[in-house]
XYZ file of C-alpha atoms in Angstrom:
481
model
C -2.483 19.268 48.242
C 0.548 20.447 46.039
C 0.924 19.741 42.648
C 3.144 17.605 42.003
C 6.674 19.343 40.130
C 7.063 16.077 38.335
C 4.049 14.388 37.010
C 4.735 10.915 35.477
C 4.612 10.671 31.736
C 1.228 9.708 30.179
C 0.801 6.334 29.471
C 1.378 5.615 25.759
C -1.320 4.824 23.635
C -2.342 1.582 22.035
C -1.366 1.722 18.601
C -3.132 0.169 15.283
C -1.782 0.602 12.034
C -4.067 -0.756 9.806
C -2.383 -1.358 6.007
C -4.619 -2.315 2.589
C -3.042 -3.369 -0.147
C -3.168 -1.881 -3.599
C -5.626 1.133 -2.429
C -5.588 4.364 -4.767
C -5.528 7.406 -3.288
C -8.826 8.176 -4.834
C -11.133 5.369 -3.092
C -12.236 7.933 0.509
C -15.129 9.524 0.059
C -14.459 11.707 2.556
C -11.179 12.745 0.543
C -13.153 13.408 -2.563
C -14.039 10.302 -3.709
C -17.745 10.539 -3.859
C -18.257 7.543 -6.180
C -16.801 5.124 -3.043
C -18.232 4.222 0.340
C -16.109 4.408 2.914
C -17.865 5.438 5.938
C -15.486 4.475 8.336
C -12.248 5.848 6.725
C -14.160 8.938 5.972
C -15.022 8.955 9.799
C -10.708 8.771 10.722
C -10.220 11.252 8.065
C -12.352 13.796 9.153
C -11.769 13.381 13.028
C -7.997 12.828 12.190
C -4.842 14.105 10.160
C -5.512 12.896 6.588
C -1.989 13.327 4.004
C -3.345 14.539 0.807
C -0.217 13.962 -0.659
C 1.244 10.695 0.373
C 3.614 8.893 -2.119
C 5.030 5.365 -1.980
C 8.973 4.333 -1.755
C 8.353 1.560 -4.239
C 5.241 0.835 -6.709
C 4.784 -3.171 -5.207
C 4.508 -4.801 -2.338
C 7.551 -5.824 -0.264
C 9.816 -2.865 -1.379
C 7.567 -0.350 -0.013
C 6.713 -2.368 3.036
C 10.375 -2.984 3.961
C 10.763 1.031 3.248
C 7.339 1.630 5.726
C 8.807 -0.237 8.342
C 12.493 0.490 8.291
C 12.503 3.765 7.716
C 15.097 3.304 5.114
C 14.614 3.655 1.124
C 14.507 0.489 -0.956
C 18.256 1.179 -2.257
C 19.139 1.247 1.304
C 17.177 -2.018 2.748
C 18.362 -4.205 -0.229
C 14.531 -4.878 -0.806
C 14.205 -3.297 -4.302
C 11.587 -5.724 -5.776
C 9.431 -8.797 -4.412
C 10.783 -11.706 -2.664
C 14.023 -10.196 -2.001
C 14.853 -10.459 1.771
C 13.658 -8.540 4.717
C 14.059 -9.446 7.668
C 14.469 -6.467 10.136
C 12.016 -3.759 11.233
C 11.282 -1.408 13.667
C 8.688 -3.244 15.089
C 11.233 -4.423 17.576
C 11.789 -1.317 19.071
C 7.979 -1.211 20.486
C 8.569 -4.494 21.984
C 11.780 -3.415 23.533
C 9.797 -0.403 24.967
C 7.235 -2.941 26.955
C 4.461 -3.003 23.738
C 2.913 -6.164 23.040
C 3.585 -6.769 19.151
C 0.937 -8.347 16.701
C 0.775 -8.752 12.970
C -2.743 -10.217 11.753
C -2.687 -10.395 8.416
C -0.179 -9.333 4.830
C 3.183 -8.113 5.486
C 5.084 -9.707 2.480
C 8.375 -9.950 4.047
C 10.874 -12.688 2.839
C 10.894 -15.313 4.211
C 6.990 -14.652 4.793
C 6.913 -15.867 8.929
C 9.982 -13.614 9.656
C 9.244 -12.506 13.032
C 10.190 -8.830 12.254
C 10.168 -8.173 15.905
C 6.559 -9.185 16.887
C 5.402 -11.139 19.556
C 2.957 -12.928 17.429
C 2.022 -12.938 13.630
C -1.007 -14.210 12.268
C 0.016 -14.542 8.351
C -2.203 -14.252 5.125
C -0.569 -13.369 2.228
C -1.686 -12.531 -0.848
C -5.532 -13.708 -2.350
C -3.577 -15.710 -5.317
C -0.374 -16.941 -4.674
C -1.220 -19.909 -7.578
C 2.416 -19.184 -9.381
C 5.404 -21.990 -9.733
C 7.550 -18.509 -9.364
C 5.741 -17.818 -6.085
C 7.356 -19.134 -2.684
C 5.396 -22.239 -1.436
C 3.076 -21.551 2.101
C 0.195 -22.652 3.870
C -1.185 -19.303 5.530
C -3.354 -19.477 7.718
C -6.642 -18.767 5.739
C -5.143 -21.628 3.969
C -5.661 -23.564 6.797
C -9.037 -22.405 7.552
C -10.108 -23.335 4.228
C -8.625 -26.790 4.979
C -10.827 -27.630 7.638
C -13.751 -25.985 6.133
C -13.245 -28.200 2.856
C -13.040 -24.939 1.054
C -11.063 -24.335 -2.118
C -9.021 -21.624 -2.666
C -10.047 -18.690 -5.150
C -6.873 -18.259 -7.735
C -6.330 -18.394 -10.836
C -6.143 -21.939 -11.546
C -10.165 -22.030 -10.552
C -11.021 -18.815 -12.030
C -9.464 -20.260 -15.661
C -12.321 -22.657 -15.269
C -14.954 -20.422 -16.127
C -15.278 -19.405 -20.168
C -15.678 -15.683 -19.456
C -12.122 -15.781 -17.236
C -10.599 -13.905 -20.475
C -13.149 -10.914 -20.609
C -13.573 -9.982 -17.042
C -9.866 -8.242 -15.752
C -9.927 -9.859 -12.233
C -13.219 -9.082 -11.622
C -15.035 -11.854 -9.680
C -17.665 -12.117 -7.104
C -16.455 -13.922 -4.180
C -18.025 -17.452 -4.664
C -17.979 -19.294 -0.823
C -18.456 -17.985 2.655
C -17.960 -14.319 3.609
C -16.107 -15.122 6.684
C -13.193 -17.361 4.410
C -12.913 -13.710 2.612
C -9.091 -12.671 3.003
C -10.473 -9.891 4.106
C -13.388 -10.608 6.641
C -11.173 -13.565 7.902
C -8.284 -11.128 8.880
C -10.736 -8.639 10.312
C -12.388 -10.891 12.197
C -9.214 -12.396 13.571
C -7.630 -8.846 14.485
C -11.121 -8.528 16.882
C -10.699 -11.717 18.072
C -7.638 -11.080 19.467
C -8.669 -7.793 20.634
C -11.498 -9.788 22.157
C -9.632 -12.027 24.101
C -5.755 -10.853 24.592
C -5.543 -11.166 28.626
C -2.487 -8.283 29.190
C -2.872 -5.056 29.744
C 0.271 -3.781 28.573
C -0.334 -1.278 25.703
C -0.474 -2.730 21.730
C 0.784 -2.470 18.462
C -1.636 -4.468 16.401
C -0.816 -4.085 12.962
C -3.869 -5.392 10.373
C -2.725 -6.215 6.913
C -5.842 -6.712 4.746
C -4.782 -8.399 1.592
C -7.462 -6.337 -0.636
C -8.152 -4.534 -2.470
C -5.461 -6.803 -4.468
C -6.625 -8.503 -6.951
C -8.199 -10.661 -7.977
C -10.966 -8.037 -7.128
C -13.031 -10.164 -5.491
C -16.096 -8.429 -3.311
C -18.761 -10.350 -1.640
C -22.226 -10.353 -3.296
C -23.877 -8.020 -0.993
C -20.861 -5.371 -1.424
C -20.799 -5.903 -5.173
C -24.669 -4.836 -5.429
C -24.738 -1.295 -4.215
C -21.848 -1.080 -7.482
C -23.461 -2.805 -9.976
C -24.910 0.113 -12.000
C -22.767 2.954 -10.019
C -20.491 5.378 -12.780
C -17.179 5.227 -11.723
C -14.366 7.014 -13.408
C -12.988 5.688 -16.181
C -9.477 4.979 -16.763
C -7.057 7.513 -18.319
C -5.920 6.352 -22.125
C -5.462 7.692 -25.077
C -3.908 6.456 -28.103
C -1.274 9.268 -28.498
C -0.603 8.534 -24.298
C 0.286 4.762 -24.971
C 2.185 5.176 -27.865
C 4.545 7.693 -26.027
C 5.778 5.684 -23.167
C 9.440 4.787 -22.827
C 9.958 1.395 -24.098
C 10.359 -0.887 -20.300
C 6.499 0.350 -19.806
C 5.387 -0.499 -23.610
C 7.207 -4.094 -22.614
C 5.551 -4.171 -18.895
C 1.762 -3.379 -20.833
C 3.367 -6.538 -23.509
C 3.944 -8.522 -20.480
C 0.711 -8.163 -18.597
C -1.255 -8.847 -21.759
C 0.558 -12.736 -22.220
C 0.437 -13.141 -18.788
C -2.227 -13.470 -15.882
C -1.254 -12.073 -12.922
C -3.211 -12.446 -9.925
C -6.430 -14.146 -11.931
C -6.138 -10.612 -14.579
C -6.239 -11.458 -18.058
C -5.041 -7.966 -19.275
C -6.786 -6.924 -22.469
C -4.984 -4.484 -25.114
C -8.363 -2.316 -25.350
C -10.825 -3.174 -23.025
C -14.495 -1.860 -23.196
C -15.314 0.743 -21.646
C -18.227 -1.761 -19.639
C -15.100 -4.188 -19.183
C -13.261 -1.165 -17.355
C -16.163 -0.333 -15.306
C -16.868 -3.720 -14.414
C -13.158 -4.118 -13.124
C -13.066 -0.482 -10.919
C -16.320 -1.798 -9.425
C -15.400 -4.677 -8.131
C -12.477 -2.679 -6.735
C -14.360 -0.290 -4.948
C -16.736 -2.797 -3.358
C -13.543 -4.586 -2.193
C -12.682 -1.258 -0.422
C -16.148 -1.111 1.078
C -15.938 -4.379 2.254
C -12.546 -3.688 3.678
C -14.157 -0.519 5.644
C -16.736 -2.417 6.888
C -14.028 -4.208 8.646
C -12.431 -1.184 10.289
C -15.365 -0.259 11.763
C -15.806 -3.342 12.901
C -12.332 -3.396 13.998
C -13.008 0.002 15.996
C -16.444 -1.240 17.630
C -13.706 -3.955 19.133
C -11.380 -1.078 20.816
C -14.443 0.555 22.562
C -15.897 -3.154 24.068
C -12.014 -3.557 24.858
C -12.438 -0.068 26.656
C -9.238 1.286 25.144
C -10.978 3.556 22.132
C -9.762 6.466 23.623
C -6.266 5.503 24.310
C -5.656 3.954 20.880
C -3.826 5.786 17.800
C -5.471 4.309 14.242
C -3.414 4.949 11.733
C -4.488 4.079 8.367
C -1.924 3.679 4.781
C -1.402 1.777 1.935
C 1.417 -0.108 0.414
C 1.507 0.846 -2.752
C -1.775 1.860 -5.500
C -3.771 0.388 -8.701
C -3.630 1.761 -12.555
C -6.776 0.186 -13.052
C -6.160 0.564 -16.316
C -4.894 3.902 -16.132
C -2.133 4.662 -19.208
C -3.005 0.996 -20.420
C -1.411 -0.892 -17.462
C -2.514 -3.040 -14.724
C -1.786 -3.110 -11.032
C 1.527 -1.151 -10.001
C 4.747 -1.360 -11.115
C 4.844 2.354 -12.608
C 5.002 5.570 -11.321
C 1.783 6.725 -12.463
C -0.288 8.595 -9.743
C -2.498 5.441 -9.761
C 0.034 3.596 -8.307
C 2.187 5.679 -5.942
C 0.037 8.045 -4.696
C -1.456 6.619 -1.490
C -3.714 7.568 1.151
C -2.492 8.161 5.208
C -4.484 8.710 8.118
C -3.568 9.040 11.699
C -6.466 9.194 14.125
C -5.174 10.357 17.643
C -8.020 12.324 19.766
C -5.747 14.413 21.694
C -2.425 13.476 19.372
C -3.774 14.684 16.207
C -5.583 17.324 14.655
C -8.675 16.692 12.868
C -7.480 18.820 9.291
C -6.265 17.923 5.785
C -2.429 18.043 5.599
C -1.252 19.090 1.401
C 2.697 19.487 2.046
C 4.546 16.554 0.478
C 5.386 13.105 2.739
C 6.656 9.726 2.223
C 4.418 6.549 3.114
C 7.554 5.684 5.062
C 7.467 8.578 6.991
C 4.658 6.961 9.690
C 7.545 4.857 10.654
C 9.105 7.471 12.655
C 5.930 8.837 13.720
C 4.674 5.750 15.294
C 7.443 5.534 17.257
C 7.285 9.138 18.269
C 3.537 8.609 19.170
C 4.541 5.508 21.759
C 7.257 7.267 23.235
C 9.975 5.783 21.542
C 12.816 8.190 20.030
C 13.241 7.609 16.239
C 16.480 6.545 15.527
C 18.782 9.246 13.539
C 19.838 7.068 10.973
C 16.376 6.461 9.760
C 15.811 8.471 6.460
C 11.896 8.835 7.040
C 11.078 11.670 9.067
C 8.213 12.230 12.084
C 5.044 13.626 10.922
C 4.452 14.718 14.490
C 4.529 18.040 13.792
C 1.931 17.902 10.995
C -0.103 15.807 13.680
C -0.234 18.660 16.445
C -0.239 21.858 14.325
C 2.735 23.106 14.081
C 4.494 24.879 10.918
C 4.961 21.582 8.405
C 6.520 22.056 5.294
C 6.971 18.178 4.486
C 9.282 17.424 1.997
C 10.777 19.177 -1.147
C 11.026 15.937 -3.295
C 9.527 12.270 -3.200
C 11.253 9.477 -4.532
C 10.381 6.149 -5.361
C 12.322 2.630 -6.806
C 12.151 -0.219 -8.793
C 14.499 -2.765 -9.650
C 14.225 -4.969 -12.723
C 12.465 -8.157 -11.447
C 9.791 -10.962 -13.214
C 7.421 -8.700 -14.362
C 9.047 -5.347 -14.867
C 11.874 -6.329 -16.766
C 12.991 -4.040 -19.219
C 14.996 -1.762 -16.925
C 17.773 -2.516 -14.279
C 15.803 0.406 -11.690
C 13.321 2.890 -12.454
C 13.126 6.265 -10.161
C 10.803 8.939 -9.502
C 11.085 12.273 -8.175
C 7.945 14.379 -7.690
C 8.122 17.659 -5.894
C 4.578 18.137 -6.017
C 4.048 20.303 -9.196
C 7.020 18.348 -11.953
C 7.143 14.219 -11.947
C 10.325 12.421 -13.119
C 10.433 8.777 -14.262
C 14.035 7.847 -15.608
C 14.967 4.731 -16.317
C 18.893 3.981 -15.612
C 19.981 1.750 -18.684
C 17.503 4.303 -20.897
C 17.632 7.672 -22.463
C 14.441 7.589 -22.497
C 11.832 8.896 -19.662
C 8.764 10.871 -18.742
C 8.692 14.369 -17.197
C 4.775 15.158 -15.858
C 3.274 18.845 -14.770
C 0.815 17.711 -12.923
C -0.833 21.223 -12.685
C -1.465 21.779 -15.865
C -1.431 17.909 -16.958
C -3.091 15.714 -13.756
C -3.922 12.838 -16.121
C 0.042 12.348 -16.623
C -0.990 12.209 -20.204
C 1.961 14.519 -21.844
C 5.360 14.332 -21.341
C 7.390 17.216 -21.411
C 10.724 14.874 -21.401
C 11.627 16.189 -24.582
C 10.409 19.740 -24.765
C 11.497 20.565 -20.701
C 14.687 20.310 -20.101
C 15.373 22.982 -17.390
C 13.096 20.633 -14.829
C 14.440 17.137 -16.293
C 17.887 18.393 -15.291
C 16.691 19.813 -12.349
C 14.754 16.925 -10.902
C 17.211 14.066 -12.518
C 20.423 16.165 -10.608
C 17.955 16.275 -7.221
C 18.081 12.180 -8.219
C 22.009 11.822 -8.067
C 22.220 14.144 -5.171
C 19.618 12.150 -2.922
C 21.334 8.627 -3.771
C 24.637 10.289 -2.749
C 23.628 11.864 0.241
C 22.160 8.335 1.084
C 24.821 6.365 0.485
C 27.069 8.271 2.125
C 24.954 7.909 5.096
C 24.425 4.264 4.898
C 27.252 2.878 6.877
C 25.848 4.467 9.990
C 22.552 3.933 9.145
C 22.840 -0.243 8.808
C 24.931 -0.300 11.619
C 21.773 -0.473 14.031
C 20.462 -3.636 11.496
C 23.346 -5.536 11.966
């Protein structure tokens, strides 16, 4: 028989995208975390393309997700800081090209049941939403709980207990496993894989809300940490007392306030500290559990080896790091951020060091289904990276924040890091940080003062990159509108 000239294209693959929430970069064993259990990641990163050097748009939640799933910056999408709106994503795009969308789980767009160009969305936000400055909604683990007679674990139970004040978030999970955040949205994201009739190919994106806080294991997790050494966080008096005034007032404000159930001590012991990061990490075990519980769902489906896994998070955690808690800086703790893609046949199994933006699987998802990225998008395809090919990545990451309820001593705060020198300038401030990360990776001296040859460099690579995008940006949002 003769070959045919014209062979039809392969079918494109199924497609998770599986998205934690708050994950360092530093919780894979397989990555070099060797105080962590992660079995399954460490199973994606080694069979798959792991980004050593991933960095987040934005240091909290809806910024950089808006940013992951545009394709856009957060100066270009509007969404600069929580709750403001996003609406639009490139989610639609899939479903245009015959996928069948899903969300199961946290996507923190505003309002939070935005469509966003999925079929179907399954929504749990975040673990404690107990805040009068927090939009009102019944999720659907709310609802769960409901009809289980269940109460909710937040902060306004956790202040119940007398030793809420001495132990940073750090709680063990106190009713059923499967009414975990996490467990429930795994278990829902098999379900579905379970019992979805079609056979059209997927896009089931998994938002776990965890490791978030409150840090909030299971028992079972929790005891393989109990007595484990974990790093400690990276303080120093001389460090705290050098930091531009907006993060002095952002440690201030975390310390008279409890955000998500973490009473935020000035100096915490060092057994408080540990206590804190191990609850953490058991939160990411329990969260891999759930991937490979998630993948033992793709092979009974009998789609394993058509399916692309593709693994990120939002944004990181200080931990404690520099005397802060959660995000909100531009700390390594909190914008440096692990990235996967597992794609037998798509991807090369290596370790990928060149620089890349989290929002940078945008365009590569779409590349992987077939779809042609759009031009105005300012991510760029990893595809390269994924088959081989010469990658240089990029020569500078940035990342954003606006002024909003927590940080809010600046108007916007930018980064630039291209990979050696980190920038952090504040635009209503003189003031900033300047980082060599080779010779300093604890971000522990700033050179702001005694460097100015790479604060001028990196703070005129600033003004160029906000130019270049806004002069872009009329041709970029036509496509939104």
């Amino acid at each position: 028989m003769p070959t045919d000239p014209h062979p039809p294209p392969p079918a494109p693959p199924n497609i998770v995208f599986l998205i934690t929430d708050q994950q360092r970069f530093d919780t894979i064993g397989a990555l070099g975390a060797a105080h962590v259990d992660t079995p399954q990641l460490d199973r994606l990163a080694a069979e798959g393309t792991a980004f050593d050097a991933c960095y987040a748009t934005a240091p909290s939640c809806a910024p950089s997700r808006a940013s992951l799933f545009t394709g856009l910056y957060p100066h270009t999408t509007g969404v600069l800081r929580n709750e403001d709106t996003w609406r639009t994503s490139w989610v639609s795009r899939l479903a245009d090209a015959g996928y069948r969308c899903v969300n199961i789980g946290k996507m923190h767009s505003s309002p939070w049941e935005t469509p966003l160009g999925f079929h179907e969305r399954v929504v749990v936000e975040n673990k404690d939403r107990d805040h009068p400055m927090v939009p009102f909604l019944h999720d659907e683990l709310d609802k769960a709980l409901f009809i289980r007679g269940e109460r909710r674990q937040v902060r306004s139970l956790y202040r119940e207990r007398p030793d809420y004040r001495e132990r940073l978030g750090a709680f063990e999970y106190a009713i059923a496993e499967d009414l975990h955040p996490d467990v429930f949205v795994g278990a829902h994201a098999r379900w579905w894989l379970d019992t979805y009739p079609g056979d059209e190919p997927f896009f089931l994106q998994v938002g776990f809300p965890g490791p978030h806080p409150p840090y909030d294991p299971v028992s079972r997790h929790y005891r393989a940490y109990r007595d484990r050494d974990v790093p400690p966080p990276i303080r120093t008096p001389e460090d705290l007392a050098a930091q531009p005034e907006p993060l002095k007032q952002l440690r201030r404000h975390h310390q008279a306030n409890d955000h998500d159930s973490i009473v935020t001590l000035e100096d915490p012991t060092a057994e408080q500290s540990a206590r804190q990061r191990r609850h953490y990490l058991a939160n990411v075990t329990m969260i891999d559990e759930q991937i490979g519980l998630i993948v033992e769902a793709l092979e009974r489906r009998g789609v394993l080896d058509d399916t692309v896994i593709v693994f990120c998070s939002d944004h990181g955690d200080t931990l404690g790091d520099h005397g802060h808690s959660q995000k909100w800086t531009m700390y390594e703790g909190s914008v440096h951020v692990p990235a996967i893609v597992w794609a037998p046949g798509r991807a090369r199994a290596q370790r990928v060091g060149a620089l890349v933006s989290l929002m940078d699987l945008g365009p590569t998802v779409l590349e992987l289904a077939g779809c042609e990225p759009p031009a105005w998008m300012e991510a760029r395809t990893l595809g390269p990276a994924l088959r081989g090919e010469p990658f240089d990545g990029r020569e500078i990451v940035f990342s954003e924040h606006a002024r909003d309820a927590i940080l809010t001593e600046t108007e916007l705060m930018t980064m630039a890091f291209d990979g050696r020198f980190k920038l952090v300038e504040f635009v209503d401030r003189d003031a900033g940080q300047l980082f060599d990360l080779r010779s300093d990776p604890g971000e522990e001296r700033s050179l702001w003062d005694t460097d100015p040859v790479n604060r001028g460099r990196l703070h005129d690579a600033i003004a160029r990159w906000r130019t270049r995008s806004a002069l872009a940006t009329r041709d970029r949002l036509l496509p939104l509108r």
